Coordinates of C-alpha atoms in Angstrom, one line a residue:
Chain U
X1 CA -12.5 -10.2 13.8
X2 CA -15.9 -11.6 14.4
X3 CA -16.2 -12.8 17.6
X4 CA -19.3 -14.5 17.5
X5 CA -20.5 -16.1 20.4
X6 CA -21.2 -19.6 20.0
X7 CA -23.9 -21.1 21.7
X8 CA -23.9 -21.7 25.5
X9 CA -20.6 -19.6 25.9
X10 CA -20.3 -16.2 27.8
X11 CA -21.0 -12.8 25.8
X12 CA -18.1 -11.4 24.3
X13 CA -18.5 -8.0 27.4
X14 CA -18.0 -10.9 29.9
X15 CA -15.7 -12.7 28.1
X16 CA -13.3 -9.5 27.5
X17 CA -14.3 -8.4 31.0
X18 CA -13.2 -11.8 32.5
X19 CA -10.0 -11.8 30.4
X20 CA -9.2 -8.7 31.1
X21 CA -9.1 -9.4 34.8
X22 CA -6.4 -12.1 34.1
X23 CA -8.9 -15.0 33.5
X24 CA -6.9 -17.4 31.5
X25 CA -9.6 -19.4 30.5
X26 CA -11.4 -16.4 28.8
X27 CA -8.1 -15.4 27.4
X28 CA -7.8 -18.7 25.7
X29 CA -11.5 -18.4 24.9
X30 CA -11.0 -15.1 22.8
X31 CA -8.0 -16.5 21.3
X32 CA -9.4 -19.3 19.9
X33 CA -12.5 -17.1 18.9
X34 CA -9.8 -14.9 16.7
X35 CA -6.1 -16.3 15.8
X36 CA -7.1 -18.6 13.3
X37 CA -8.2 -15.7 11.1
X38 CA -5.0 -13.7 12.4
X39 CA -3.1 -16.4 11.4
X40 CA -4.7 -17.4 8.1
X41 CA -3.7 -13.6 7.1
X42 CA -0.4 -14.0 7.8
X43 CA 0.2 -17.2 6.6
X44 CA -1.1 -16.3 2.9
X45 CA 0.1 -12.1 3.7
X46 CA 3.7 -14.2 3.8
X47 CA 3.1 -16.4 0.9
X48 CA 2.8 -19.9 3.0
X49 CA 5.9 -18.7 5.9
X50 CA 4.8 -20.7 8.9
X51 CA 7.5 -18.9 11.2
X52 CA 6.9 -15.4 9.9
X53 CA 2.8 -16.2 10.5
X54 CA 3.6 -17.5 14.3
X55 CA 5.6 -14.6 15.1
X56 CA 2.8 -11.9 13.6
X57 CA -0.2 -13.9 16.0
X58 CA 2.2 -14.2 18.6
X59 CA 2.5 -10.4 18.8
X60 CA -1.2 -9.3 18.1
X61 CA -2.1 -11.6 20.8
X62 CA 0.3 -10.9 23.4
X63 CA 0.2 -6.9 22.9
X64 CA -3.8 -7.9 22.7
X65 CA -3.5 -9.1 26.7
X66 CA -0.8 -6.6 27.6
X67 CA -3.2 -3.7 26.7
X68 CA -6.9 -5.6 27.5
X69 CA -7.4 -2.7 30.4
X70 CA -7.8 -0.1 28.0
X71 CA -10.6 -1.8 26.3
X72 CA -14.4 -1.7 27.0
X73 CA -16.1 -3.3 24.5
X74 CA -16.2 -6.1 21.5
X75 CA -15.9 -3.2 18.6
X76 CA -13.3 -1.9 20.2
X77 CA -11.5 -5.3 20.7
X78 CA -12.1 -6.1 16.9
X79 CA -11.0 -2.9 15.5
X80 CA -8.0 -2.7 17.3
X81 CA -7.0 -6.6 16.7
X82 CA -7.7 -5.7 13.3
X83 CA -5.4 -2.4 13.2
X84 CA -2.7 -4.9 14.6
X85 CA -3.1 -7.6 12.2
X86 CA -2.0 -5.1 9.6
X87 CA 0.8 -3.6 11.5
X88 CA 2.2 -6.8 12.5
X89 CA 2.5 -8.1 9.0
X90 CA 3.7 -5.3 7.5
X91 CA 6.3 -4.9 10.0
X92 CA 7.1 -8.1 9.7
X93 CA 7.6 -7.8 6.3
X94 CA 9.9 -5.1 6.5
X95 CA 12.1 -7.2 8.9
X96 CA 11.9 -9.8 6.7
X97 CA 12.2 -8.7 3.2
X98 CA 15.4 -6.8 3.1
X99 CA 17.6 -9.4 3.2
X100 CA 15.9 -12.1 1.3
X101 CA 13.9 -11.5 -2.6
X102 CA 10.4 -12.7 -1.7
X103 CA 10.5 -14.1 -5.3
X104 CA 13.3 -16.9 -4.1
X105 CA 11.8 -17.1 -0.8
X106 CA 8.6 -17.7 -2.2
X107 CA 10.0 -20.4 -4.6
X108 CA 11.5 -22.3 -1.7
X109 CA 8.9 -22.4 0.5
X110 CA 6.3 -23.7 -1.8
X111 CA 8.8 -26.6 -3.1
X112 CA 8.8 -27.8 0.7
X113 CA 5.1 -27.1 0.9
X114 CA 4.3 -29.1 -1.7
X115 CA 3.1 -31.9 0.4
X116 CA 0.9 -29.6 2.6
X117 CA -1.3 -27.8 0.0
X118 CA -4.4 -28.5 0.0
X119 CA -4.4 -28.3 -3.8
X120 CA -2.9 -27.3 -6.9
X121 CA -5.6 -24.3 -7.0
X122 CA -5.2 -23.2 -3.8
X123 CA -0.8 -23.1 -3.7
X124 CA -1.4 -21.3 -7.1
X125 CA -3.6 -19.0 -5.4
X126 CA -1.8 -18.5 -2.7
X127 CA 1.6 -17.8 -4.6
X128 CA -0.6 -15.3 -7.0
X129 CA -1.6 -13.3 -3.7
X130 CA 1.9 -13.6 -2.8
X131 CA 2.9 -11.4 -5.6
X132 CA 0.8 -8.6 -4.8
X133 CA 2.1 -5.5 -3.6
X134 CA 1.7 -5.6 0.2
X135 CA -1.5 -3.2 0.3
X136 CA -3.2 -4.5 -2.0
X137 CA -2.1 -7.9 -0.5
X138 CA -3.0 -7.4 3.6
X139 CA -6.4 -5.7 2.0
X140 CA -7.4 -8.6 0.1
X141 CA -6.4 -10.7 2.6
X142 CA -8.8 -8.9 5.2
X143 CA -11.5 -8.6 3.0
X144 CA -11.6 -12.3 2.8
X145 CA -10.9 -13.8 5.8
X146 CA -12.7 -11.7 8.2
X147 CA -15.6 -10.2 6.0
X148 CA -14.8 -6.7 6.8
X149 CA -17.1 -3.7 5.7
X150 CA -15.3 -0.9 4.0
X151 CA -15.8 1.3 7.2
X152 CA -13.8 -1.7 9.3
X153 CA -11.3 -2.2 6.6
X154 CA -11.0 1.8 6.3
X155 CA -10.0 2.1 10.5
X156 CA -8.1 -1.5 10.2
X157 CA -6.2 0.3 7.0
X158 CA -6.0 3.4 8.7
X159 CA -7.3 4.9 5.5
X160 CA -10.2 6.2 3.9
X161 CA -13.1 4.4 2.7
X162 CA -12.5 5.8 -0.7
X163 CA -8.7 4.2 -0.9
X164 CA -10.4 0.7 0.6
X165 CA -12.3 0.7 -2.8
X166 CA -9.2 1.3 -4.4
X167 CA -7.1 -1.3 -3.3
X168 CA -9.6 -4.0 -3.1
X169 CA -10.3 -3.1 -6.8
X170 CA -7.0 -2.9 -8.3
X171 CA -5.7 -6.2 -5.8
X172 CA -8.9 -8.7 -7.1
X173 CA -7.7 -7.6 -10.7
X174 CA -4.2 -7.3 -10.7
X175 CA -4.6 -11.3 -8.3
X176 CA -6.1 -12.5 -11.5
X177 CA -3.3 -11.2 -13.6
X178 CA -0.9 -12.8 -11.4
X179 CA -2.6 -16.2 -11.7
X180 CA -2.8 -16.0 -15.5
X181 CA 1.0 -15.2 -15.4
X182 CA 1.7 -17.8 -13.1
X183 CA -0.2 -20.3 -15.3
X184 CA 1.3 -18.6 -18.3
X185 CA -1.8 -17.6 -20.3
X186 CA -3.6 -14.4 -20.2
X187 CA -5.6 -13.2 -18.0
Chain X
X1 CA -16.1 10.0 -19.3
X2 CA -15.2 9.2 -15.6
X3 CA -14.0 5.4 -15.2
X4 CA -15.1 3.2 -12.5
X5 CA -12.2 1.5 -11.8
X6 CA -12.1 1.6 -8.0
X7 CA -15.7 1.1 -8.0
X8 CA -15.7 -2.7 -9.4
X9 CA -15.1 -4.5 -6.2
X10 CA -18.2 -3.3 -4.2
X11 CA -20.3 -3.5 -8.0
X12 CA -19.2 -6.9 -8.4
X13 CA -20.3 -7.8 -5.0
X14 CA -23.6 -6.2 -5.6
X15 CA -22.8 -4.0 -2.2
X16 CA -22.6 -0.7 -4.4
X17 CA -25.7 1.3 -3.4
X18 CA -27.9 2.9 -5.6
X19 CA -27.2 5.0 -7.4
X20 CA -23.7 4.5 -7.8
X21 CA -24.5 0.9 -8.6
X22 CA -26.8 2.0 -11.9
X23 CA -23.9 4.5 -13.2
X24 CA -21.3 2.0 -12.9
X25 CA -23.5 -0.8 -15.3
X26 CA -24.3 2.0 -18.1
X27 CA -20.3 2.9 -17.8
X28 CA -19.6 -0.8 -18.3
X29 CA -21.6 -0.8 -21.2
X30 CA -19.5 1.7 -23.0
X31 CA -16.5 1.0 -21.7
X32 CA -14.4 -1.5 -23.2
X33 CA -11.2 -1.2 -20.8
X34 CA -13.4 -0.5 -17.3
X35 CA -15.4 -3.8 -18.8
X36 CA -11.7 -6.1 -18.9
X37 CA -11.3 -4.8 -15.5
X38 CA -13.9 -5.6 -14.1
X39 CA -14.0 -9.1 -15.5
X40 CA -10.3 -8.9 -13.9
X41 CA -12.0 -8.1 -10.5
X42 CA -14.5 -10.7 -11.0
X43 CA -12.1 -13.6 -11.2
X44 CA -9.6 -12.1 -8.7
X45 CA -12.7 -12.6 -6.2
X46 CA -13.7 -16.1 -7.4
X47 CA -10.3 -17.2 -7.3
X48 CA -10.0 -16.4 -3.6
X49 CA -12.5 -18.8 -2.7
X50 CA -9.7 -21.5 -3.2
X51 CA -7.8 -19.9 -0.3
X52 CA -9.4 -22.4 2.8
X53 CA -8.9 -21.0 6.2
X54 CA -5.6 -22.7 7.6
X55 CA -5.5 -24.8 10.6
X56 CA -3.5 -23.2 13.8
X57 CA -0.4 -24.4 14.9
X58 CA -0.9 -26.7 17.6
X59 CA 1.7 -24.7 20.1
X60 CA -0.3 -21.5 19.2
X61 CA -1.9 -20.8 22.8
X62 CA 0.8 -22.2 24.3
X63 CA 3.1 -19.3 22.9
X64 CA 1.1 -16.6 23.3
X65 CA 0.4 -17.7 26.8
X66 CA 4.1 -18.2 27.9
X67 CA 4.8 -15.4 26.1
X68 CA 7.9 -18.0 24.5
X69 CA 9.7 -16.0 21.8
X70 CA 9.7 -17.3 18.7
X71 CA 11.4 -15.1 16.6
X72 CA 14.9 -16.5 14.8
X73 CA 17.7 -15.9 17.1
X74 CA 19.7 -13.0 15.8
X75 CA 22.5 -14.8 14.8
X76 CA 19.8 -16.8 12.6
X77 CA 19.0 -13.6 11.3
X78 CA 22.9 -12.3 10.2
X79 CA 23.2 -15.2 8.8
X80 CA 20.5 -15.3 6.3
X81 CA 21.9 -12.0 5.3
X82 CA 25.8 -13.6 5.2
X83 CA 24.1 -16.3 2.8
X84 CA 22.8 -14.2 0.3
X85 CA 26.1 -12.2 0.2
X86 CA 27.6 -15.4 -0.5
X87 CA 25.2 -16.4 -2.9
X88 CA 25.4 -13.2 -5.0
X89 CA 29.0 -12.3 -4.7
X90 CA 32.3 -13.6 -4.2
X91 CA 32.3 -13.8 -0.9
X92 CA 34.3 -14.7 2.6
X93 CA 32.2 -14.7 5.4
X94 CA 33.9 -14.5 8.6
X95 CA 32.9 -15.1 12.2
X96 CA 34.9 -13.9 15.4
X97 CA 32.6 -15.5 17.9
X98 CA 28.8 -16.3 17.4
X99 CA 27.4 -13.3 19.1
X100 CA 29.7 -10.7 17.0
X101 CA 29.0 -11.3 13.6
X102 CA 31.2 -9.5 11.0
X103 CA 30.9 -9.8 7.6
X104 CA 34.0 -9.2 5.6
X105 CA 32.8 -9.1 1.9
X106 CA 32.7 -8.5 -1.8
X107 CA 29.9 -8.9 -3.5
X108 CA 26.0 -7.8 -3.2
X109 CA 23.9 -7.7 -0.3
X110 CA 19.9 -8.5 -1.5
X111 CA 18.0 -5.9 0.4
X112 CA 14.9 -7.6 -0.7
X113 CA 12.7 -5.1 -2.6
X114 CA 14.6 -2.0 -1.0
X115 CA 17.2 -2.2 -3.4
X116 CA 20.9 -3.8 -3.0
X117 CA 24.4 -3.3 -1.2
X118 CA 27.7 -3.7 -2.7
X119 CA 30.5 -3.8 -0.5
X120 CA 33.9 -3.3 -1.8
X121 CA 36.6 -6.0 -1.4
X122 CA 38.4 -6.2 2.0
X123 CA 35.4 -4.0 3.6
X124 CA 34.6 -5.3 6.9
X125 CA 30.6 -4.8 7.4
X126 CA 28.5 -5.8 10.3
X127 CA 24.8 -6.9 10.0
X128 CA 23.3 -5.2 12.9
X129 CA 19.8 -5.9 11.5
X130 CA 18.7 -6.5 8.4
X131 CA 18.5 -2.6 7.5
X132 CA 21.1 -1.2 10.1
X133 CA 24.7 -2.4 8.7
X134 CA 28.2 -0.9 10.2
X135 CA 30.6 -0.8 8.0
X136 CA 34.3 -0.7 9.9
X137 CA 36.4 0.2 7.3
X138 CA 36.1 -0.4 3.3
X139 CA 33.6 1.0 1.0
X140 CA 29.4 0.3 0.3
X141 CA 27.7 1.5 -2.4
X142 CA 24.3 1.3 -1.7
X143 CA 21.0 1.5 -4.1
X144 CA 18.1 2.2 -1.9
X145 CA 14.3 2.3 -2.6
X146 CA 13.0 2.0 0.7
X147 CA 11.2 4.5 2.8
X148 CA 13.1 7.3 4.0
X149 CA 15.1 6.6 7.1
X150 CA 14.5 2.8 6.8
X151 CA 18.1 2.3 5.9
X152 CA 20.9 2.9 7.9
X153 CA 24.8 2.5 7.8
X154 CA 27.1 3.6 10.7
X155 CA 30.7 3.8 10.4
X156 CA 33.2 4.7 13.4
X157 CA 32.4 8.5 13.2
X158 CA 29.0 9.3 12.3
X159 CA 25.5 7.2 10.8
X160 CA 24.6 7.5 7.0
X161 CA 20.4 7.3 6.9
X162 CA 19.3 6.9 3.8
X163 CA 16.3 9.4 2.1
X164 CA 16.0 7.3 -0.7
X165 CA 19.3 7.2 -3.4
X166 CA 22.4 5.8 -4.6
X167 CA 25.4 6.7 -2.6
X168 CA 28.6 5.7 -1.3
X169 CA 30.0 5.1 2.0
X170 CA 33.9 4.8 2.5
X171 CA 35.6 4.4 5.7
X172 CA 39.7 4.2 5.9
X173 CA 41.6 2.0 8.8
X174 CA 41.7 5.5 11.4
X175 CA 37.4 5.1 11.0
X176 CA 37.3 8.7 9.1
X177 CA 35.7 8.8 5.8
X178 CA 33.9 10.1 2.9
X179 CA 30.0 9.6 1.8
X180 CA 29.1 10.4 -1.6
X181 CA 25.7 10.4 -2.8
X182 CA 25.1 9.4 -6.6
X183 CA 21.2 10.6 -6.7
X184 CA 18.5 11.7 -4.2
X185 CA 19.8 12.3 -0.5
X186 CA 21.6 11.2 2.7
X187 CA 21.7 12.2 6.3
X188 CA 24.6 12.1 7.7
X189 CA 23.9 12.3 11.7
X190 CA 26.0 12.2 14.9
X191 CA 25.3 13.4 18.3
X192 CA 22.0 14.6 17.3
X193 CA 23.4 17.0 14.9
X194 CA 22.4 16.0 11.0
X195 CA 23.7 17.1 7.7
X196 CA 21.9 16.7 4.4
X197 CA 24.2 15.5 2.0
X198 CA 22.0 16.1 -1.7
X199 CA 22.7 14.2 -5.0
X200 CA 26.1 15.6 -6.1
X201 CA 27.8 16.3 -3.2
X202 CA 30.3 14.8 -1.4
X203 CA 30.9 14.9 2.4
X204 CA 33.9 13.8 4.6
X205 CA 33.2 12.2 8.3
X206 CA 35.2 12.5 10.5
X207 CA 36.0 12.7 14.4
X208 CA 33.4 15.3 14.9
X209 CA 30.6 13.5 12.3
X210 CA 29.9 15.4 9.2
X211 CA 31.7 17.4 7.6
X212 CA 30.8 20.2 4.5
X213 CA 29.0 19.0 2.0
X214 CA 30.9 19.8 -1.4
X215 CA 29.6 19.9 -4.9
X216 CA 31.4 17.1 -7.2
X217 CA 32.1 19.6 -9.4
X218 CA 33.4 22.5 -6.7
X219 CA 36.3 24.2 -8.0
X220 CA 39.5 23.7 -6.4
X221 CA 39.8 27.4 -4.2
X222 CA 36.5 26.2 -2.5
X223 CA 38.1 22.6 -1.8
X224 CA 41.0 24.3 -0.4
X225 CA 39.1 26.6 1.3
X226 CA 36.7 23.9 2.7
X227 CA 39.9 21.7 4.1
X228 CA 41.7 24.8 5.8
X229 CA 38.3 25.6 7.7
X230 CA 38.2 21.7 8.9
X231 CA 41.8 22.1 10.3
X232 CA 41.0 24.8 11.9
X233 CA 40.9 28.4 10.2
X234 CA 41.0 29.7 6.2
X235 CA 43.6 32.8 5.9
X236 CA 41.9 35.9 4.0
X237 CA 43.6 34.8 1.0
X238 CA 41.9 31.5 0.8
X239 CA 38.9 32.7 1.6
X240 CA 39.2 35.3 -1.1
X241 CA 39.8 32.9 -3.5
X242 CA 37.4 30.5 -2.1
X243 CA 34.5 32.8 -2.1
X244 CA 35.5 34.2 -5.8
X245 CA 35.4 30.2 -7.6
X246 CA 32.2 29.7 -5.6
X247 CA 29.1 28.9 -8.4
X248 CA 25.4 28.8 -7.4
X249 CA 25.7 25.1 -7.0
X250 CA 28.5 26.0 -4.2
X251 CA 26.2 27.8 -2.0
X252 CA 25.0 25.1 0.5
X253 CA 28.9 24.2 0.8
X254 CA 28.9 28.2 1.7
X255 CA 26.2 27.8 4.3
X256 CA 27.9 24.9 5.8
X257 CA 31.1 27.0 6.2
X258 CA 29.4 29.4 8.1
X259 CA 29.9 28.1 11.3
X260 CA 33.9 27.0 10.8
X261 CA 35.0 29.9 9.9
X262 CA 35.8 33.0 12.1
X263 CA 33.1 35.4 13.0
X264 CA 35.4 38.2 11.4
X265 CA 35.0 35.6 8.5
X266 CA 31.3 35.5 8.4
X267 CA 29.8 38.2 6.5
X268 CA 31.8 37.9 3.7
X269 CA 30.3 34.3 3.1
X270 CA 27.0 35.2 4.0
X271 CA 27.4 38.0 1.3
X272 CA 29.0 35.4 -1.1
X273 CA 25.9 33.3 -0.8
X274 CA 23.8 36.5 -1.2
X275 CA 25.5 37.1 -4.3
X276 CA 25.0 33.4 -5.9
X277 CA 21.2 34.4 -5.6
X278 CA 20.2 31.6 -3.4
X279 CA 19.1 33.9 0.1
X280 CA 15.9 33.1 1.1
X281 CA 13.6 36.3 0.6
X282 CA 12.8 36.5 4.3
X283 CA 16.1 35.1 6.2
X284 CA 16.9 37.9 8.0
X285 CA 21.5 38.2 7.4
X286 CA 22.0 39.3 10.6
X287 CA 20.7 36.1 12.0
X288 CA 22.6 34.2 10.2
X289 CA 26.1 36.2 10.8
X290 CA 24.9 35.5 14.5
X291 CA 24.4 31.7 14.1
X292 CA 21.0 32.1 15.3
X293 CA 19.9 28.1 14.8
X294 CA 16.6 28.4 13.0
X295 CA 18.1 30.8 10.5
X296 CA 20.9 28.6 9.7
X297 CA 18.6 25.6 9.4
X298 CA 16.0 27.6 7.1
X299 CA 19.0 28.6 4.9
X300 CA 20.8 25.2 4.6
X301 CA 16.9 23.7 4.2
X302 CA 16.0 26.1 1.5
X303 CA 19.5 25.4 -0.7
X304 CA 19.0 21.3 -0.2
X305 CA 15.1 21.8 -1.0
X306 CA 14.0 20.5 2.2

């Protein structure tokens, strides 16, 4: 989670400082700053599920303010929103999945998507991800969205740096396998 | 020659120092298989770039600030499950009042990647959550890949927690029953008090939780000697005979019995389970004729291989 500061706004010290206090407006501030990329994470870690990615920002966010004491700096703040993100999903996955084959969930929610992709590229993209086992999946996903080192994906991961490799490897190559199957050619 | 597999994403990024970064290129030269991989990695990352950054729902803030939940209802939730049934199997799907689901089944129950249910006709089966299921009376045969403990089924008397297998759980109309487990292993738990019920064995539940685990293949003295300990005491004569069918396989169902049968009783199984060649060589016998805890839970680990 970058939280860059854009120009003319508090630092991110004050910022957390002020939202930690109970500041709303900071609180909104440091939301904005960081849920879209929670939430684009989500959205493609669940294959396009709008209600499964609401309910995965929804909780980083709110355990984000419950536990804002404990925190006393940016890094700190990213890290752990990152460490979240993962949790979140994959928890959320595990509520999800066991009563419902991601494969027809998958299929169902694109058809009723249709209208809302942005393109033919980017829904077959985003249906190739969905195919990917979940850690290669929430690592690609990171890696992407929020531009993460190896060192921040390792803490995020909870893994080591050697394993980040690894998955980020295997997921980029096994995604384009999934996209050549989906378009039935090879990859 | 060492491939570079797990090396590709950072190489093909160009963040791979030197001089990792020099190895990797002369490997890719010779390497015809790390060279399709990493043309795989190349396109997996270019194709990424079609994957735009989503705009936030509108009501975003607003959740998060009210702290609203948003999470399906969890009759929304039984539900989905009730669907699937129905989609799979043959099924009826009953309803005694919104907030007391009960599904009374036949057919399969999706558990997503985890593996599947299927409930015997006439079972009636709760969906506490989408892992958790109760199962009131009838039968579940259950084929489970998910973690260990993940999975859970309670009936009236004690809770079957999966370790990752095939088993069946079978419940009759006075809420005792029998779990069997097919391959790999179940818990059977109640009261904080767990039995480990391995591939093979059988175990009955009933109103004090689990019972002995028995081999499948147990001869009949040991099932008779098993039963007369669960009602309440074995006579010397069936323990005789008991002890004399046992096989090696027989010997967790021995350490099991151990604590049903009368401390007169005690030694002679211990010995019996000496004398299938299954003691532990530092498990002290005296411990275990005493029904010292950690003895009995190092012997009853050792003969499940836990």
């Amino acid at each position: 989670m970058r939280l860059a500061v854009a120009e003319g706004s508090q630092d991110e010290a004050a910022l957390i400082a002020s939202a930690r206090d109970g500041g709303e407006a900071a609180r909104q501030e440091l939301f904005e700053r960081c849920a879209p990329r929670v939430h684009a994470v989500a959205l493609h870690f669940f294959g396009g599920d709008a209600s499964a990615a609401s309910d995965v920002v929804q909780e980083v966010f709110v355990k984000a303010f419950d536990r804002l004491a404990g925190f006393r700096g940016e890094a700190q703040l990213a890290t752990w929103l990152h460490r979240v993100t993962v949790n979140a999903c994959l928890d959320e996955r595990r509520s999800r999945r066991k009563l419902v084959a991601l494969d027809a969930a998958e299929g169902e929610r694109m058809a009723h998507d249709d209208a809302a992709e942005r393109s033919q590229r980017e829904a077959l993209v985003r249906r190739a991800v969905a195919r990917l086992p979940p850690k290669l999946r929430i690592a690609v996903l990171l890696r992407h969205f929020e531009d993460l080192s190896y060192d921040e994906m390792a803490r995020a991961l909870g893994c080591s740096m050697g394993t980040v490799a690894s998955r980020l490897s295997r997921g980029h190559a096994q995604l384009a396998r999934e996209l050549a199957a989906l378009q039935g050619g090879a990859p | 020659m060492k491939h570079v597999v797990d090396e590709l994403d950072a190489f093909e990024r160009g963040t791979l120092p030197e001089p990792a970064s020099r190895r990797v290129d002369e490997h890719l030269r010779e390497c015809a298989g790390c060279r399709e991989e990493a043309r795989l990695v190349r396109a997996g990352q270019q194709a990424l770039a079609a994957l735009g950054m989503p705009p936030l729902p509108r009501d975003a803030w607003e959740a998060v600030r009210t702290r609203r939940p948003r999470r399906r209802p969890a009759a929304a939730r039984w539900l989905a499950a009730a669907v699937v049934v129905a989609a799979i199997g043959s099924a009826i799907v009953a309803t005694r009042r919104p907030a007391d689901p009960v599904v009374v089944a036949t057919g399969r129950l999706s558990l997503g990647a985890f593996g599947h249910v299927d409930i015997e006709q006439g079972s009636i089966v709760r969906v506490e959550a989408p892992m958790h299921l109760r199962l009131e009376r009838g039968a579940v045969h259950a084929v489970v890949t998910a973690p260990p403990r993940l999975f859970v089924v309670d009936t009236p008397r004690a809770r079957a927690i999966d370790l990752g297998c095939s088993y069946e759980v079978r419940v009759d109309e006075n809420g005792d029953g029998t779990l069997t487990v097919d391959a790999g292993a179940v818990a059977l738990e109640r009261a904080m008090r767990e039995v480990v019920v391995p591939a093979g064995f059988a175990c009955a539940i009933d109103a004090r939780g689990a019972g002995v685990p028995v081999s499948q293949r147990a001869p009949d003295a040991l099932r008779v000697l098993v039963a007369q300990a669960a009602r309440g005491g074995a006579t010397h004569p069936e323990l005789a005979a008991g002890l004399a069918a046992a096989r090696p396989a027989d010997a967790l169902t021995l350490a099991h019995l151990l604590p049903r049968v009368a401390a007169s009783q005690r030694p002679a199984v211990r010995a019996a389970i000496q004398s299938l060649g299954r003691w532990p060589a530092d498990l002290d016998p005296a411990d275990v004729d005493a029904l010292d805890a950690a003895a009995l839970s190092k012997l009853v680990g050792s003969l499940t291989n836990r």
